[in-house]
C-alpha cells in the first residue's frame, strides 16, 4: 500500500518521462564494478540522423586515447526512444583529475583528428556529473 501511495503522489509531480533502450558499443569496455571514491561524468551526444556508423567508426579509434587512467566506463547508443543518441560514461577520482585526464588526451597524437571528424556529426551535447549511491557497484 505504501508503494501504491508513493506512485500516486509521484504522478502528481511528474510532468514528463522519456525512456530509452540502449546497446553498448562493441569496442567499449563493459561497465564493471570499481573501487572508489569516484565521480562519474555522463556525456550525452545527440547526433545528426544517419551518422551513427561514422560516429562509431571514429570512436572505435578514439577510445584508445582515453584508456590510460581506466576512466572509460561505458559507451551506449539508443535503439528505442529518441534515436541517434549516444551516452559515454567516464569515471574520475575528482573534478581535478577529470580536467587533467581530458587535457592529457589533447597531447596524444591522433586525438585531435578524431575530435575533428566527430564534432560535425553532433547536433547537441550535454555533460552531467554524478556521485554514486553507497549501494552502487560503481564506486
mmCIF file of N, CA and C in Angstrom:
data_model
loop_
_atom_site.group_PDB
_atom_site.id
_atom_site.type_symbol
_atom_site.label_atom_id
_atom_site.label_comp_id
_atom_site.label_asym_id
_atom_site.label_seq_id
_atom_site.Cartn_x
_atom_site.Cartn_y
_atom_site.Cartn_z
ATOM 1 N N UNK A 1 0.828 -1.200 0.000
ATOM 2 C CA UNK A 1 0.000 0.000 0.000
ATOM 3 C C UNK A 1 0.871 1.263 0.000
ATOM 4 N N UNK A 2 1.971 1.195 0.762
ATOM 5 C CA UNK A 2 2.866 2.351 0.833
ATOM 6 C C UNK A 2 3.418 2.696 -0.551
ATOM 7 N N UNK A 3 3.790 1.658 -1.302
ATOM 8 C CA UNK A 3 4.318 1.880 -2.652
ATOM 9 C C UNK A 3 3.240 2.465 -3.565
ATOM 10 N N UNK A 4 2.031 1.960 -3.491
ATOM 11 C CA UNK A 4 0.935 2.482 -4.305
ATOM 12 C C UNK A 4 0.653 3.951 -3.966
ATOM 13 N N UNK A 5 0.724 4.288 -2.697
ATOM 14 C CA UNK A 5 0.541 5.683 -2.297
ATOM 15 C C UNK A 5 1.659 6.560 -2.862
ATOM 16 N N UNK A 6 2.874 6.029 -2.818
ATOM 17 C CA UNK A 6 4.016 6.756 -3.377
ATOM 18 C C UNK A 6 3.819 7.001 -4.868
ATOM 19 N N UNK A 7 3.403 5.979 -5.600
ATOM 20 C CA UNK A 7 3.180 6.132 -7.046
ATOM 21 C C UNK A 7 2.118 7.186 -7.330
ATOM 22 N N UNK A 8 1.091 7.193 -6.551
ATOM 23 C CA UNK A 8 0.020 8.166 -6.738
ATOM 24 C C UNK A 8 0.554 9.581 -6.494
ATOM 25 N N UNK A 9 1.313 9.750 -5.426
ATOM 26 C CA UNK A 9 1.888 11.057 -5.106
ATOM 27 C C UNK A 9 2.888 11.483 -6.181
ATOM 28 N N UNK A 10 3.707 10.553 -6.625
ATOM 29 C CA UNK A 10 4.701 10.846 -7.661
ATOM 30 C C UNK A 10 4.027 11.302 -8.948
ATOM 31 N N UNK A 11 2.925 10.685 -9.305
ATOM 32 C CA UNK A 11 2.248 11.033 -10.551
ATOM 33 C C UNK A 11 1.760 12.475 -10.549
ATOM 34 N N UNK A 12 1.518 13.039 -9.388
ATOM 35 C CA UNK A 12 1.113 14.449 -9.304
ATOM 36 C C UNK A 12 2.280 15.390 -9.598
ATOM 37 N N UNK A 13 3.512 14.914 -9.385
ATOM 38 C CA UNK A 13 4.692 15.746 -9.588
ATOM 39 C C UNK A 13 5.347 15.515 -10.949
ATOM 40 N N UNK A 14 5.055 14.410 -11.574
ATOM 41 C CA UNK A 14 5.707 14.039 -12.822
ATOM 42 C C UNK A 14 5.094 14.798 -13.992
ATOM 43 N N UNK A 15 5.911 15.586 -14.651
ATOM 44 C CA UNK A 15 5.437 16.365 -15.791
ATOM 45 C C UNK A 15 5.646 15.630 -17.110
ATOM 46 N N UNK A 16 6.738 14.892 -17.203
ATOM 47 C CA UNK A 16 7.017 14.123 -18.410
ATOM 48 C C UNK A 16 8.026 13.023 -18.075
ATOM 49 N N UNK A 17 8.100 12.061 -18.965
ATOM 50 C CA UNK A 17 9.047 10.966 -18.780
ATOM 51 C C UNK A 17 9.449 10.464 -20.155
ATOM 52 N N UNK A 18 10.731 10.138 -20.294
ATOM 53 C CA UNK A 18 11.243 9.568 -21.542
ATOM 54 C C UNK A 18 12.013 8.308 -21.190
ATOM 55 N N UNK A 19 11.913 7.332 -22.055
ATOM 56 C CA UNK A 19 12.647 6.085 -21.871
ATOM 57 C C UNK A 19 13.504 5.814 -23.097
ATOM 58 N N UNK A 20 14.602 5.122 -22.869
ATOM 59 C CA UNK A 20 15.473 4.697 -23.952
ATOM 60 C C UNK A 20 15.893 3.264 -23.699
ATOM 61 N N UNK A 21 16.019 2.510 -24.758
ATOM 62 C CA UNK A 21 16.645 1.207 -24.705
ATOM 63 C C UNK A 21 17.989 1.372 -25.396
ATOM 64 N N UNK A 22 19.064 1.054 -24.668
ATOM 65 C CA UNK A 22 20.419 1.302 -25.158
ATOM 66 C C UNK A 22 21.156 -0.004 -25.419
ATOM 67 N N UNK A 23 22.056 0.031 -26.371
ATOM 68 C CA UNK A 23 23.011 -1.051 -26.604
ATOM 69 C C UNK A 23 24.403 -0.475 -26.396
ATOM 70 N N UNK A 24 25.341 -1.339 -25.970
ATOM 71 C CA UNK A 24 26.699 -0.840 -25.777
ATOM 72 C C UNK A 24 27.485 -0.992 -27.066
ATOM 73 N N UNK A 25 28.408 -0.060 -27.287
ATOM 74 C CA UNK A 25 29.304 -0.171 -28.428
ATOM 75 C C UNK A 25 30.223 -1.365 -28.205
ATOM 76 N N UNK A 26 30.468 -2.136 -29.246
ATOM 77 C CA UNK A 26 31.278 -3.349 -29.115
ATOM 78 C C UNK A 26 32.738 -3.046 -28.794
ATOM 79 N N UNK A 27 33.231 -1.865 -29.143
ATOM 80 C CA UNK A 27 34.635 -1.528 -28.923
ATOM 81 C C UNK A 27 34.891 -0.941 -27.541
ATOM 82 N N UNK A 28 33.841 -0.697 -26.771
ATOM 83 C CA UNK A 28 33.979 -0.038 -25.475
ATOM 84 C C UNK A 28 34.071 -1.087 -24.377
ATOM 85 N N UNK A 29 34.657 -0.700 -23.249
ATOM 86 C CA UNK A 29 34.695 -1.594 -22.091
ATOM 87 C C UNK A 29 33.277 -1.881 -21.610
ATOM 88 N N UNK A 30 33.068 -3.062 -21.078
ATOM 89 C CA UNK A 30 31.795 -3.344 -20.405
ATOM 90 C C UNK A 30 31.886 -2.744 -19.006
ATOM 91 N N UNK A 31 30.837 -2.039 -18.551
ATOM 92 C CA UNK A 31 30.908 -1.455 -17.201
ATOM 93 C C UNK A 31 31.110 -2.537 -16.142
ATOM 94 N N UNK A 32 32.123 -2.348 -15.324
ATOM 95 C CA UNK A 32 32.442 -3.303 -14.270
ATOM 96 C C UNK A 32 32.484 -2.577 -12.933
ATOM 97 N N UNK A 33 32.221 -3.284 -11.826
ATOM 98 C CA UNK A 33 32.361 -2.653 -10.506
ATOM 99 C C UNK A 33 33.766 -2.089 -10.351
ATOM 100 N N UNK A 34 33.872 -0.966 -9.680
ATOM 101 C CA UNK A 34 35.190 -0.359 -9.473
ATOM 102 C C UNK A 34 35.278 0.244 -8.091
ATOM 103 N N UNK A 35 36.515 0.332 -7.619
ATOM 104 C CA UNK A 35 36.786 0.903 -6.309
ATOM 105 C C UNK A 35 36.619 2.409 -6.368
ATOM 106 N N UNK A 36 36.250 2.989 -5.285
ATOM 107 C CA UNK A 36 36.066 4.434 -5.227
ATOM 108 C C UNK A 36 36.939 5.049 -4.171
ATOM 109 N N UNK A 37 36.662 6.247 -3.845
ATOM 110 C CA UNK A 37 35.526 7.009 -4.346
ATOM 111 C C UNK A 37 35.808 7.597 -5.719
ATOM 112 N N UNK A 38 34.775 7.686 -6.534
ATOM 113 C CA UNK A 38 34.850 8.280 -7.860
ATOM 114 C C UNK A 38 33.655 9.198 -8.064
ATOM 115 N N UNK A 39 33.817 10.092 -9.015
ATOM 116 C CA UNK A 39 32.673 10.803 -9.560
ATOM 117 C C UNK A 39 32.525 10.283 -10.985
ATOM 118 N N UNK A 40 31.358 10.437 -11.549
ATOM 119 C CA UNK A 40 31.097 9.953 -12.903
ATOM 120 C C UNK A 40 30.584 11.096 -13.755
ATOM 121 N N UNK A 41 31.024 11.097 -14.986
ATOM 122 C CA UNK A 41 30.520 12.055 -15.957
ATOM 123 C C UNK A 41 29.740 11.284 -17.011
ATOM 124 N N UNK A 42 28.500 11.671 -17.202
ATOM 125 C CA UNK A 42 27.673 11.112 -18.268
ATOM 126 C C UNK A 42 27.590 12.166 -19.356
ATOM 127 N N UNK A 43 28.209 11.873 -20.488
ATOM 128 C CA UNK A 43 28.178 12.780 -21.631
ATOM 129 C C UNK A 43 27.169 12.237 -22.638
ATOM 130 N N UNK A 44 26.249 13.078 -23.052
ATOM 131 C CA UNK A 44 25.211 12.674 -23.988
ATOM 132 C C UNK A 44 25.352 13.500 -25.255
ATOM 133 N N UNK A 45 25.398 12.788 -26.375
ATOM 134 C CA UNK A 45 25.518 13.422 -27.683
ATOM 135 C C UNK A 45 24.291 13.053 -28.503
ATOM 136 N N UNK A 46 23.610 14.057 -29.033
ATOM 137 C CA UNK A 46 22.522 13.822 -29.972
ATOM 138 C C UNK A 46 23.096 14.072 -31.356
ATOM 139 N N UNK A 47 23.134 13.011 -32.149
ATOM 140 C CA UNK A 47 23.787 13.067 -33.450
ATOM 141 C C UNK A 47 22.798 13.413 -34.558
ATOM 142 N N UNK A 48 23.363 13.851 -35.669
ATOM 143 C CA UNK A 48 22.553 14.073 -36.864
ATOM 144 C C UNK A 48 22.109 12.706 -37.388
ATOM 145 N N UNK A 49 20.857 12.578 -37.826
ATOM 146 C CA UNK A 49 20.386 11.289 -38.358
ATOM 147 C C UNK A 49 21.300 10.788 -39.486
ATOM 148 N N UNK A 50 21.568 9.488 -39.450
ATOM 149 C CA UNK A 50 22.392 8.858 -40.471
ATOM 150 C C UNK A 50 23.879 8.862 -40.177
ATOM 151 N N UNK A 51 24.285 9.305 -38.978
ATOM 152 C CA UNK A 51 25.713 9.445 -38.692
ATOM 153 C C UNK A 51 26.239 8.453 -37.652
ATOM 154 N N UNK A 52 25.398 7.524 -37.191
ATOM 155 C CA UNK A 52 25.817 6.619 -36.115
ATOM 156 C C UNK A 52 27.002 5.738 -36.520
ATOM 157 N N UNK A 53 27.002 5.223 -37.725
ATOM 158 C CA UNK A 53 28.112 4.351 -38.153
ATOM 159 C C UNK A 53 29.409 5.137 -38.208
ATOM 160 N N UNK A 54 29.360 6.339 -38.751
ATOM 161 C CA UNK A 54 30.560 7.171 -38.806
ATOM 162 C C UNK A 54 31.054 7.506 -37.398
ATOM 163 N N UNK A 55 30.109 7.839 -36.486
ATOM 164 C CA UNK A 55 30.463 8.123 -35.092
ATOM 165 C C UNK A 55 31.169 6.909 -34.475
ATOM 166 N N UNK A 56 30.553 5.749 -34.631
ATOM 167 C CA UNK A 56 31.121 4.533 -34.057
ATOM 168 C C UNK A 56 32.496 4.213 -34.601
ATOM 169 N N UNK A 57 32.675 4.364 -35.899
ATOM 170 C CA UNK A 57 33.985 4.095 -36.502
ATOM 171 C C UNK A 57 35.055 5.026 -35.950
ATOM 172 N N UNK A 58 34.729 6.303 -35.789
ATOM 173 C CA UNK A 58 35.701 7.249 -35.228
ATOM 174 C C UNK A 58 36.002 6.940 -33.768
ATOM 175 N N UNK A 59 34.964 6.627 -32.981
ATOM 176 C CA UNK A 59 35.199 6.354 -31.565
ATOM 177 C C UNK A 59 35.896 5.013 -31.333
ATOM 178 N N UNK A 60 35.739 4.083 -32.240
ATOM 179 C CA UNK A 60 36.483 2.819 -32.114
ATOM 180 C C UNK A 60 37.987 3.093 -32.140
ATOM 181 N N UNK A 61 38.401 4.114 -32.877
ATOM 182 C CA UNK A 61 39.813 4.523 -32.890
ATOM 183 C C UNK A 61 40.133 5.439 -31.712
ATOM 184 N N UNK A 62 39.206 6.330 -31.370
ATOM 185 C CA UNK A 62 39.478 7.354 -30.358
ATOM 186 C C UNK A 62 39.563 6.796 -28.950
ATOM 187 N N UNK A 63 38.839 5.731 -28.657
ATOM 188 C CA UNK A 63 38.772 5.228 -27.279
ATOM 189 C C UNK A 63 40.151 4.843 -26.737
ATOM 190 N N UNK A 64 41.067 4.444 -27.604
ATOM 191 C CA UNK A 64 42.411 4.067 -27.133
ATOM 192 C C UNK A 64 43.143 5.237 -26.482
ATOM 193 N N UNK A 65 42.769 6.465 -26.819
ATOM 194 C CA UNK A 65 43.410 7.634 -26.229
ATOM 195 C C UNK A 65 42.889 7.942 -24.834
ATOM 196 N N UNK A 66 41.827 7.264 -24.425
ATOM 197 C CA UNK A 66 41.200 7.562 -23.134
ATOM 198 C C UNK A 66 41.167 6.330 -22.225
ATOM 199 N N UNK A 67 42.160 5.479 -22.301
ATOM 200 C CA UNK A 67 42.178 4.253 -21.504
ATOM 201 C C UNK A 67 43.249 4.240 -20.419
ATOM 202 N N UNK A 68 44.190 5.157 -20.458
ATOM 203 C CA UNK A 68 45.342 5.088 -19.553
ATOM 204 C C UNK A 68 44.963 5.110 -18.081
ATOM 205 N N UNK A 69 43.980 5.913 -17.715
ATOM 206 C CA UNK A 69 43.578 6.025 -16.317
ATOM 207 C C UNK A 69 42.338 5.199 -16.006
ATOM 208 N N UNK A 70 41.975 4.316 -16.903
ATOM 209 C CA UNK A 70 40.781 3.471 -16.722
ATOM 210 C C UNK A 70 39.514 4.307 -16.514
ATOM 211 N N UNK A 71 39.482 5.485 -17.149
ATOM 212 C CA UNK A 71 38.326 6.356 -16.954
ATOM 213 C C UNK A 71 37.123 5.969 -17.803
ATOM 214 N N UNK A 72 37.339 5.214 -18.876
ATOM 215 C CA UNK A 72 36.229 4.828 -19.752
ATOM 216 C C UNK A 72 35.402 3.728 -19.085
ATOM 217 N N UNK A 73 34.166 4.033 -18.764
ATOM 218 C CA UNK A 73 33.285 3.069 -18.093
ATOM 219 C C UNK A 73 32.386 2.370 -19.093
ATOM 220 N N UNK A 74 31.733 3.137 -19.969
ATOM 221 C CA UNK A 74 30.835 2.525 -20.933
ATOM 222 C C UNK A 74 30.409 3.496 -22.004
ATOM 223 N N UNK A 75 30.082 2.954 -23.162
ATOM 224 C CA UNK A 75 29.575 3.734 -24.281
ATOM 225 C C UNK A 75 28.347 3.052 -24.842
ATOM 226 N N UNK A 76 27.258 3.785 -25.009
ATOM 227 C CA UNK A 76 25.975 3.212 -25.392
ATOM 228 C C UNK A 76 25.311 4.072 -26.458
ATOM 229 N N UNK A 77 24.444 3.441 -27.242
ATOM 230 C CA UNK A 77 23.658 4.179 -28.228
ATOM 231 C C UNK A 77 22.216 3.702 -28.180
ATOM 232 N N UNK A 78 21.303 4.599 -28.546
ATOM 233 C CA UNK A 78 19.875 4.321 -28.418
ATOM 234 C C UNK A 78 19.389 3.405 -29.538
ATOM 235 N N UNK A 79 18.509 2.489 -29.167
ATOM 236 C CA UNK A 79 17.833 1.598 -30.114
ATOM 237 C C UNK A 79 16.341 1.869 -30.139
ATOM 238 N N UNK A 80 15.794 2.239 -28.983
ATOM 239 C CA UNK A 80 14.377 2.571 -28.854
ATOM 240 C C UNK A 80 14.298 3.863 -28.059
ATOM 241 N N UNK A 81 13.376 4.719 -28.442
ATOM 242 C CA UNK A 81 13.256 6.043 -27.835
ATOM 243 C C UNK A 81 13.794 7.046 -28.824
ATOM 244 N N UNK A 82 14.381 8.124 -28.327
ATOM 245 C CA UNK A 82 14.992 9.098 -29.229
ATOM 246 C C UNK A 82 16.214 8.454 -29.876
ATOM 247 N N UNK A 83 16.241 8.417 -31.190
ATOM 248 C CA UNK A 83 17.318 7.741 -31.915
ATOM 249 C C UNK A 83 18.484 8.686 -32.184
ATOM 250 N N UNK A 84 19.622 8.104 -32.526
ATOM 251 C CA UNK A 84 20.860 8.831 -32.772
ATOM 252 C C UNK A 84 21.304 9.582 -31.519
ATOM 253 N N UNK A 85 21.168 8.910 -30.373
ATOM 254 C CA UNK A 85 21.648 9.446 -29.102
ATOM 255 C C UNK A 85 22.733 8.511 -28.582
ATOM 256 N N UNK A 86 23.848 9.093 -28.175
ATOM 257 C CA UNK A 86 24.992 8.345 -27.666
ATOM 258 C C UNK A 86 25.271 8.816 -26.245
ATOM 259 N N UNK A 87 25.581 7.866 -25.359
ATOM 260 C CA UNK A 87 25.977 8.188 -23.987
ATOM 261 C C UNK A 87 27.362 7.604 -23.731
ATOM 262 N N UNK A 88 28.248 8.416 -23.187
ATOM 263 C CA UNK A 88 29.565 7.968 -22.733
ATOM 264 C C UNK A 88 29.607 8.165 -21.220
ATOM 265 N N UNK A 89 30.043 7.148 -20.504
ATOM 266 C CA UNK A 89 30.168 7.234 -19.051
ATOM 267 C C UNK A 89 31.638 7.123 -18.683
ATOM 268 N N UNK A 90 32.128 8.121 -17.923
ATOM 269 C CA UNK A 90 33.534 8.214 -17.539
ATOM 270 C C UNK A 90 33.643 8.286 -16.023
ATOM 271 N N UNK A 91 34.698 7.702 -15.472
ATOM 272 C CA UNK A 91 34.961 7.742 -14.030
ATOM 273 C C UNK A 91 36.230 8.546 -13.764
ATOM 274 N N UNK A 92 36.160 9.374 -12.727
ATOM 275 C CA UNK A 92 37.308 10.177 -12.309
ATOM 276 C C UNK A 92 37.349 10.201 -10.778
ATOM 277 N N UNK A 93 38.536 10.379 -10.238
ATOM 278 C CA UNK A 93 38.663 10.491 -8.778
ATOM 279 C C UNK A 93 37.995 11.761 -8.258
ATOM 280 N N UNK A 94 38.100 12.833 -9.027
ATOM 281 C CA UNK A 94 37.511 14.111 -8.646
ATOM 282 C C UNK A 94 37.506 15.011 -9.879
ATOM 283 N N UNK A 95 37.027 16.242 -9.723
ATOM 284 C CA UNK A 95 36.958 17.154 -10.864
ATOM 285 C C UNK A 95 38.343 17.559 -11.367
ATOM 286 N N UNK A 96 39.317 17.616 -10.466
ATOM 287 C CA UNK A 96 40.682 17.946 -10.879
ATOM 288 C C UNK A 96 41.256 16.846 -11.778
ATOM 289 N N UNK A 97 41.064 15.590 -11.413
ATOM 290 C CA UNK A 97 41.582 14.503 -12.256
ATOM 291 C C UNK A 97 40.821 14.442 -13.582
ATOM 292 N N UNK A 98 39.547 14.829 -13.566
ATOM 293 C CA UNK A 98 38.787 14.917 -14.818
ATOM 294 C C UNK A 98 39.451 15.911 -15.764
ATOM 295 N N UNK A 99 39.747 17.097 -15.232
ATOM 296 C CA UNK A 99 40.376 18.125 -16.061
ATOM 297 C C UNK A 99 41.737 17.658 -16.585
ATOM 298 N N UNK A 100 42.552 17.083 -15.711
ATOM 299 C CA UNK A 100 43.884 16.620 -16.114
ATOM 300 C C UNK A 100 43.801 15.523 -17.167
ATOM 301 N N UNK A 101 42.896 14.570 -16.982
ATOM 302 C CA UNK A 101 42.757 13.457 -17.923
ATOM 303 C C UNK A 101 42.286 13.947 -19.281
ATOM 304 N N UNK A 102 41.288 14.835 -19.277
ATOM 305 C CA UNK A 102 40.767 15.363 -20.537
ATOM 306 C C UNK A 102 41.832 16.200 -21.257
ATOM 307 N N UNK A 103 42.587 17.003 -20.513
ATOM 308 C CA UNK A 103 43.652 17.800 -21.130
ATOM 309 C C UNK A 103 44.765 16.911 -21.685
ATOM 310 N N UNK A 104 45.071 15.833 -20.979
ATOM 311 C CA UNK A 104 46.140 14.925 -21.430
ATOM 312 C C UNK A 104 45.793 14.270 -22.759
ATOM 313 N N UNK A 105 44.510 14.053 -23.023
ATOM 314 C CA UNK A 105 44.107 13.433 -24.295
ATOM 315 C C UNK A 105 44.554 14.296 -25.478
ATOM 316 N N UNK A 106 44.542 15.622 -25.304
ATOM 317 C CA UNK A 106 44.918 16.519 -26.397
ATOM 318 C C UNK A 106 46.402 16.450 -26.727
ATOM 319 N N UNK A 107 47.222 15.916 -25.826
ATOM 320 C CA UNK A 107 48.657 15.794 -26.092
ATOM 321 C C UNK A 107 48.985 14.529 -26.885
ATOM 322 N N UNK A 108 48.008 13.665 -27.069
ATOM 323 C CA UNK A 108 48.241 12.401 -27.766
ATOM 324 C C UNK A 108 47.970 12.561 -29.256
ATOM 325 N N UNK A 109 48.931 12.165 -30.033
ATOM 326 C CA UNK A 109 48.819 12.284 -31.484
ATOM 327 C C UNK A 109 47.632 11.454 -31.982
ATOM 328 N N UNK A 110 46.719 12.093 -32.684
ATOM 329 C CA UNK A 110 45.564 11.406 -33.241
ATOM 330 C C UNK A 110 44.252 11.760 -32.562
ATOM 331 N N UNK A 111 44.296 12.189 -31.277
ATOM 332 C CA UNK A 111 43.065 12.545 -30.573
ATOM 333 C C UNK A 111 42.364 13.714 -31.266
ATOM 334 N N UNK A 112 43.141 14.736 -31.611
ATOM 335 C CA UNK A 112 42.543 15.918 -32.245
ATOM 336 C C UNK A 112 41.862 15.562 -33.569
ATOM 337 N N UNK A 113 42.434 14.622 -34.294
ATOM 338 C CA UNK A 113 41.843 14.203 -35.568
ATOM 339 C C UNK A 113 40.487 13.526 -35.346
ATOM 340 N N UNK A 114 40.406 12.675 -34.323
ATOM 341 C CA UNK A 114 39.133 12.025 -34.021
ATOM 342 C C UNK A 114 38.070 13.042 -33.612
ATOM 343 N N UNK A 115 38.460 14.028 -32.822
ATOM 344 C CA UNK A 115 37.519 15.077 -32.434
ATOM 345 C C UNK A 115 37.083 15.859 -33.673
ATOM 346 N N UNK A 116 38.033 16.171 -34.531
ATOM 347 C CA UNK A 116 37.740 16.927 -35.750
ATOM 348 C C UNK A 116 36.666 16.236 -36.595
ATOM 349 N N UNK A 117 36.724 14.907 -36.689
ATOM 350 C CA UNK A 117 35.766 14.186 -37.525
ATOM 351 C C UNK A 117 34.437 13.907 -36.836
ATOM 352 N N UNK A 118 34.401 13.932 -35.503
ATOM 353 C CA UNK A 118 33.135 13.636 -34.824
ATOM 354 C C UNK A 118 32.312 14.882 -34.506
ATOM 355 N N UNK A 119 32.948 16.012 -34.281
ATOM 356 C CA UNK A 119 32.201 17.228 -33.920
ATOM 357 C C UNK A 119 31.136 17.590 -34.958
ATOM 358 N N UNK A 120 31.408 17.510 -36.261
ATOM 359 C CA UNK A 120 30.362 17.863 -37.227
ATOM 360 C C UNK A 120 29.157 16.921 -37.218
ATOM 361 N N UNK A 121 29.263 15.778 -36.569
ATOM 362 C CA UNK A 121 28.161 14.813 -36.512
ATOM 363 C C UNK A 121 27.172 15.137 -35.394
ATOM 364 N N UNK A 122 27.537 16.055 -34.494
ATOM 365 C CA UNK A 122 26.766 16.329 -33.278
ATOM 366 C C UNK A 122 25.769 17.465 -33.501
ATOM 367 N N UNK A 123 24.531 17.229 -33.054
ATOM 368 C CA UNK A 123 23.523 18.303 -33.003
ATOM 369 C C UNK A 123 23.590 19.024 -31.663
ATOM 370 N N UNK A 124 23.590 18.249 -30.551
ATOM 371 C CA UNK A 124 23.703 18.827 -29.211
ATOM 372 C C UNK A 124 24.513 17.880 -28.338
ATOM 373 N N UNK A 125 25.059 18.434 -27.261
ATOM 374 C CA UNK A 125 25.775 17.610 -26.300
ATOM 375 C C UNK A 125 25.531 18.141 -24.899
ATOM 376 N N UNK A 126 25.649 17.220 -23.926
ATOM 377 C CA UNK A 126 25.372 17.566 -22.535
ATOM 378 C C UNK A 126 26.320 16.768 -21.644
ATOM 379 N N UNK A 127 26.703 17.362 -20.535
ATOM 380 C CA UNK A 127 27.558 16.694 -19.566
ATOM 381 C C UNK A 127 26.913 16.799 -18.191
ATOM 382 N N UNK A 128 26.875 15.664 -17.479
ATOM 383 C CA UNK A 128 26.357 15.642 -16.106
ATOM 384 C C UNK A 128 27.389 14.973 -15.219
ATOM 385 N N UNK A 129 27.624 15.556 -14.059
ATOM 386 C CA UNK A 129 28.497 14.935 -13.065
ATOM 387 C C UNK A 129 27.595 14.230 -12.060
ATOM 388 N N UNK A 130 27.926 12.974 -11.777
ATOM 389 C CA UNK A 130 27.104 12.164 -10.876
ATOM 390 C C UNK A 130 27.973 11.578 -9.774
ATOM 391 N N UNK A 131 27.403 11.447 -8.596
ATOM 392 C CA UNK A 131 28.067 10.823 -7.455
ATOM 393 C C UNK A 131 27.307 9.544 -7.154
ATOM 394 N N UNK A 132 27.992 8.396 -7.104
ATOM 395 C CA UNK A 132 27.279 7.133 -6.903
ATOM 396 C C UNK A 132 26.696 6.996 -5.498
ATOM 397 N N UNK A 133 25.565 6.330 -5.418
ATOM 398 C CA UNK A 133 24.995 5.974 -4.131
ATOM 399 C C UNK A 133 25.863 4.896 -3.489
ATOM 400 N N UNK A 134 25.761 4.740 -2.193
ATOM 401 C CA UNK A 134 26.550 3.732 -1.481
ATOM 402 C C UNK A 134 26.258 2.312 -1.972
ATOM 403 N N UNK A 135 25.057 2.076 -2.500
ATOM 404 C CA UNK A 135 24.687 0.728 -2.960
ATOM 405 C C UNK A 135 25.156 0.432 -4.384
ATOM 406 N N UNK A 136 25.703 1.441 -5.077
ATOM 407 C CA UNK A 136 26.128 1.256 -6.467
ATOM 408 C C UNK A 136 27.401 0.426 -6.542
ATOM 409 N N UNK A 137 27.486 -0.520 -7.499
ATOM 410 C CA UNK A 137 28.744 -1.251 -7.691
ATOM 411 C C UNK A 137 29.818 -0.382 -8.341
ATOM 412 N N UNK A 138 29.419 0.755 -8.885
ATOM 413 C CA UNK A 138 30.368 1.702 -9.462
ATOM 414 C C UNK A 138 30.674 2.776 -8.440
ATOM 415 N N UNK A 139 31.665 2.518 -7.614
ATOM 416 C CA UNK A 139 32.060 3.493 -6.601
ATOM 417 C C UNK A 139 33.180 4.314 -7.175
#
